[in-house]
Tab-separated table of C-alpha atoms in Angstrom:
chain	number	residue	atom	x	y	z
Y	1	HIS	CA	101.266	96.879	102.703
Y	2	ASN	CA	97.698	98.181	102.837
Y	3	ILE	CA	98.169	101.261	100.513
Y	4	ILE	CA	95.007	103.119	100.193
Y	5	GLY	CA	94.094	104.167	96.660
Y	6	TRP	CA	95.513	101.389	94.650
Y	7	THR	CA	93.474	100.444	91.687
Y	8	THR	CA	95.508	97.459	90.867
Y	9	ILE	CA	97.966	95.327	92.327
Y	10	PRO	CA	101.571	95.753	91.227
Y	11	GLN	CA	102.298	93.695	88.041
Y	12	ALA	CA	104.966	92.141	90.033
Y	13	CYS	CA	102.662	90.511	92.314
Y	14	ALA	CA	100.291	89.058	89.804
Y	15	ASN	CA	101.906	85.789	89.787
Y	16	TYR	CA	101.991	85.469	93.633
Y	17	VAL	CA	98.274	86.354	93.825
Y	18	GLY	CA	97.541	84.011	91.128
Y	19	HIS	CA	99.510	81.048	92.674
Y	20	TYR	CA	97.574	81.828	95.972
Y	21	MET	CA	94.139	81.923	94.518
Y	22	LEU	CA	94.612	78.843	92.464
Y	23	GLY	CA	96.518	76.903	94.944
Y	24	HIS	CA	95.652	75.038	98.126
Y	25	GLN	CA	96.189	77.893	100.647
Y	26	TYR	CA	93.154	79.886	99.405
Y	27	ARG	CA	90.893	76.961	100.114
Y	28	LYS	CA	92.588	76.107	103.407
Y	29	ASP	CA	92.140	79.880	104.581
Y	30	SER	CA	88.401	79.585	103.425
Y	31	ARG	CA	88.032	76.528	105.433
Y	32	GLY	CA	89.549	78.125	108.456
Y	33	VAL	CA	87.256	81.174	108.069
Y	34	THR	CA	83.954	79.109	107.470
Y	35	HIS	CA	84.830	76.876	110.504
Y	36	GLU	CA	84.976	79.877	112.747
Y	37	ALA	CA	81.756	81.287	111.303
Y	38	LEU	CA	80.031	77.841	111.996
Y	39	LEU	CA	81.340	77.631	115.528
Y	40	TYR	CA	79.726	81.145	116.139
Y	41	ALA	CA	76.482	80.135	114.361
Y	42	GLU	CA	76.310	76.989	116.690
Y	43	SER	CA	76.729	79.025	119.606
Y	44	LEU	CA	73.728	81.159	118.976
Y	45	LYS	CA	70.394	80.729	120.792
Y	46	LEU	CA	67.881	80.899	117.949
Y	47	VAL	CA	64.375	81.834	119.082
Y	48	GLY	CA	62.605	81.927	115.891
Y	49	ASP	CA	61.788	85.529	115.976
Y	50	CYS	CA	62.483	86.274	112.210
Y	51	LYS	CA	65.811	87.666	113.539
Y	52	ASP	CA	67.573	84.168	113.153
Y	53	ILE	CA	69.101	85.231	109.830
Y	54	TRP	CA	72.739	84.822	108.404
Y	55	VAL	CA	73.949	87.598	105.830
Y	56	PHE	CA	76.180	86.537	103.039
Y	57	ASP	CA	77.688	88.804	100.425
Y	58	ILE	CA	77.758	87.092	97.056
Y	59	ASP	CA	80.745	88.054	95.008
Y	60	GLU	CA	84.008	86.542	96.522
Y	61	THR	CA	81.936	85.157	99.378
Y	62	THR	CA	79.439	82.844	98.030
Y	63	LEU	CA	80.313	82.969	94.340
Y	64	SER	CA	83.704	82.926	92.945
Y	65	ASN	CA	84.643	85.344	90.348
Y	66	LEU	CA	88.160	83.702	90.099
Y	67	PRO	CA	87.646	82.387	86.627
Y	68	TYR	CA	87.068	86.043	85.529
Y	69	TYR	CA	90.171	87.393	87.583
Y	70	ALA	CA	92.368	84.553	86.175
Y	71	GLN	CA	91.660	86.001	82.650
Y	72	HIS	CA	92.280	89.524	83.731
Y	73	GLY	CA	95.802	89.416	85.606
Y	74	PHE	CA	94.386	88.532	89.181
Y	75	GLY	CA	94.057	92.333	89.811
Y	76	ALA	CA	97.013	93.591	88.021
Y	77	GLU	CA	94.624	94.729	85.294
Y	78	PRO	CA	92.523	97.913	85.957
Y	79	TYR	CA	89.024	96.909	86.738
Y	80	ASN	CA	86.800	97.032	83.519
Y	81	ALA	CA	83.081	97.149	84.627
Y	82	THR	CA	81.858	96.412	80.970
Y	83	LEU	CA	84.054	93.167	81.000
Y	84	PHE	CA	83.050	92.137	84.594
Y	85	ASN	CA	79.248	92.704	83.671
Y	86	GLU	CA	79.622	90.446	80.645
Y	87	TRP	CA	81.118	87.718	82.959
Y	88	VAL	CA	78.368	88.279	85.614
Y	89	ASN	CA	75.679	87.991	82.921
Y	90	LYS	CA	76.852	84.516	81.870
Y	91	GLY	CA	75.871	83.288	85.098
Y	92	GLU	CA	78.762	80.788	85.408
Y	93	ALA	CA	80.405	81.945	88.626
Y	94	PRO	CA	81.110	78.627	90.575
Y	95	PRO	CA	80.711	78.667	94.345
Y	96	LEU	CA	83.306	78.970	96.960
Y	97	PRO	CA	83.123	75.421	98.340
Y	98	GLU	CA	83.503	76.171	101.866
Y	99	SER	CA	80.927	78.803	101.797
Y	100	LEU	CA	78.531	76.424	100.190
Y	101	LYS	CA	79.047	73.939	103.075
Y	102	LEU	CA	78.704	76.608	105.551
Y	103	TYR	CA	75.476	77.655	103.821
Y	104	LYS	CA	74.056	74.017	104.080
Y	105	LYS	CA	74.970	73.768	107.794
Y	106	LEU	CA	73.394	77.088	108.690
Y	107	LEU	CA	70.225	76.186	106.949
Y	108	SER	CA	70.285	72.743	109.041
Y	109	LEU	CA	70.654	74.883	112.249
Y	110	GLY	CA	67.419	76.772	111.335
Y	111	LEU	CA	69.004	79.996	110.194
Y	112	LYS	CA	67.446	81.851	107.443
Y	113	VAL	CA	69.895	83.362	104.639
Y	114	VAL	CA	69.928	86.691	103.193
Y	115	PHE	CA	72.092	87.375	100.122
Y	116	ILE	CA	73.537	91.054	99.631
Y	117	THR	CA	75.537	92.187	96.715
Y	118	GLY	CA	76.605	95.291	94.895
Y	119	ARG	CA	75.452	93.980	91.764
Y	120	PRO	CA	72.739	96.041	90.119
Y	121	GLU	CA	69.197	95.280	90.132
Y	122	HIS	CA	68.976	94.263	86.477
Y	123	GLN	CA	71.207	91.451	87.276
Y	124	ARG	CA	68.771	89.846	89.654
Y	125	ASN	CA	67.726	87.100	87.592
Y	126	VAL	CA	71.054	85.881	86.385
Y	127	THR	CA	72.313	86.052	89.970
Y	128	ALA	CA	69.483	84.096	91.445
Y	129	THR	CA	69.873	81.453	88.584
Y	130	ASN	CA	73.533	81.184	89.229
Y	131	LEU	CA	73.226	80.779	92.993
Y	132	LYS	CA	70.642	78.095	92.306
Y	133	ASN	CA	72.532	76.338	89.678
Y	134	VAL	CA	75.569	75.862	92.046
Y	135	GLY	CA	73.743	74.674	94.948
Y	136	TYR	CA	72.332	77.751	96.948
Y	137	LEU	CA	68.874	76.664	96.603
Y	138	THR	CA	66.793	78.849	99.178
Y	139	TRP	CA	67.216	82.155	100.681
Y	140	GLU	CA	64.866	84.557	102.645
Y	141	LYS	CA	65.854	87.539	100.563
Y	142	LEU	CA	68.376	88.547	97.614
Y	143	ILE	CA	69.274	92.298	98.006
Y	144	LEU	CA	70.885	93.915	95.011
Y	145	LYS	CA	71.960	97.464	94.509
Y	146	GLY	CA	69.089	99.713	93.458
Y	147	SER	CA	69.335	102.595	91.114
Y	148	SER	CA	69.258	105.174	93.890
Y	149	GLU	CA	72.525	103.668	95.272
Y	150	THR	CA	74.523	104.085	92.160
Y	151	GLY	CA	77.719	105.747	93.075
Y	152	SER	CA	77.755	104.579	96.587
Y	153	THR	CA	80.635	102.201	97.591
Y	154	ALA	CA	79.932	98.558	97.936
Y	155	VAL	CA	80.957	98.775	101.563
Y	156	GLY	CA	78.626	101.605	102.246
Y	157	TYR	CA	75.841	100.152	100.480
Y	158	THR	CA	75.863	96.781	102.228
Y	159	LYS	CA	76.435	98.224	105.512
Y	160	SER	CA	73.237	100.319	105.248
Y	161	TYR	CA	71.305	97.193	104.067
Y	162	CYS	CA	72.567	95.047	106.868
Y	163	LEU	CA	71.371	97.512	109.492
Y	164	LEU	CA	67.911	97.252	108.015
Y	165	VAL	CA	67.976	93.545	107.870
């Protein structure tokens, strides 16, 4: 069920979610999604007009917070912004391997990459360093959530910026 308003997954589901995230199926699913994305990218007719960009979200798309969530019940514990920000500030999020492969292939096709995240502006340096340390070495733009967007949802925030990009 997709029940709106849940702030956590049911405790009874934590083991299932953990098994999925740490097992082979999550990687397999990621491989399938990035394969389809690459097929789409390869079908594009790039013209070099500065519109040849690919927008990546950061959290759970290019960088994985799985080590954090593994320590915090895979979503069965209520979200704790303080603890999550402490995790982000360590700059130790690993890449999602299939997304990193996609990123490299997109660059080789001539696409420019833009990263967008709901992370606040004060985490720019740690985010950029984390991206570089795990293999995302270059990008056209890194867009973080400014103080004026505080309170807006991540979906609303990223949609508005994607329209501008």
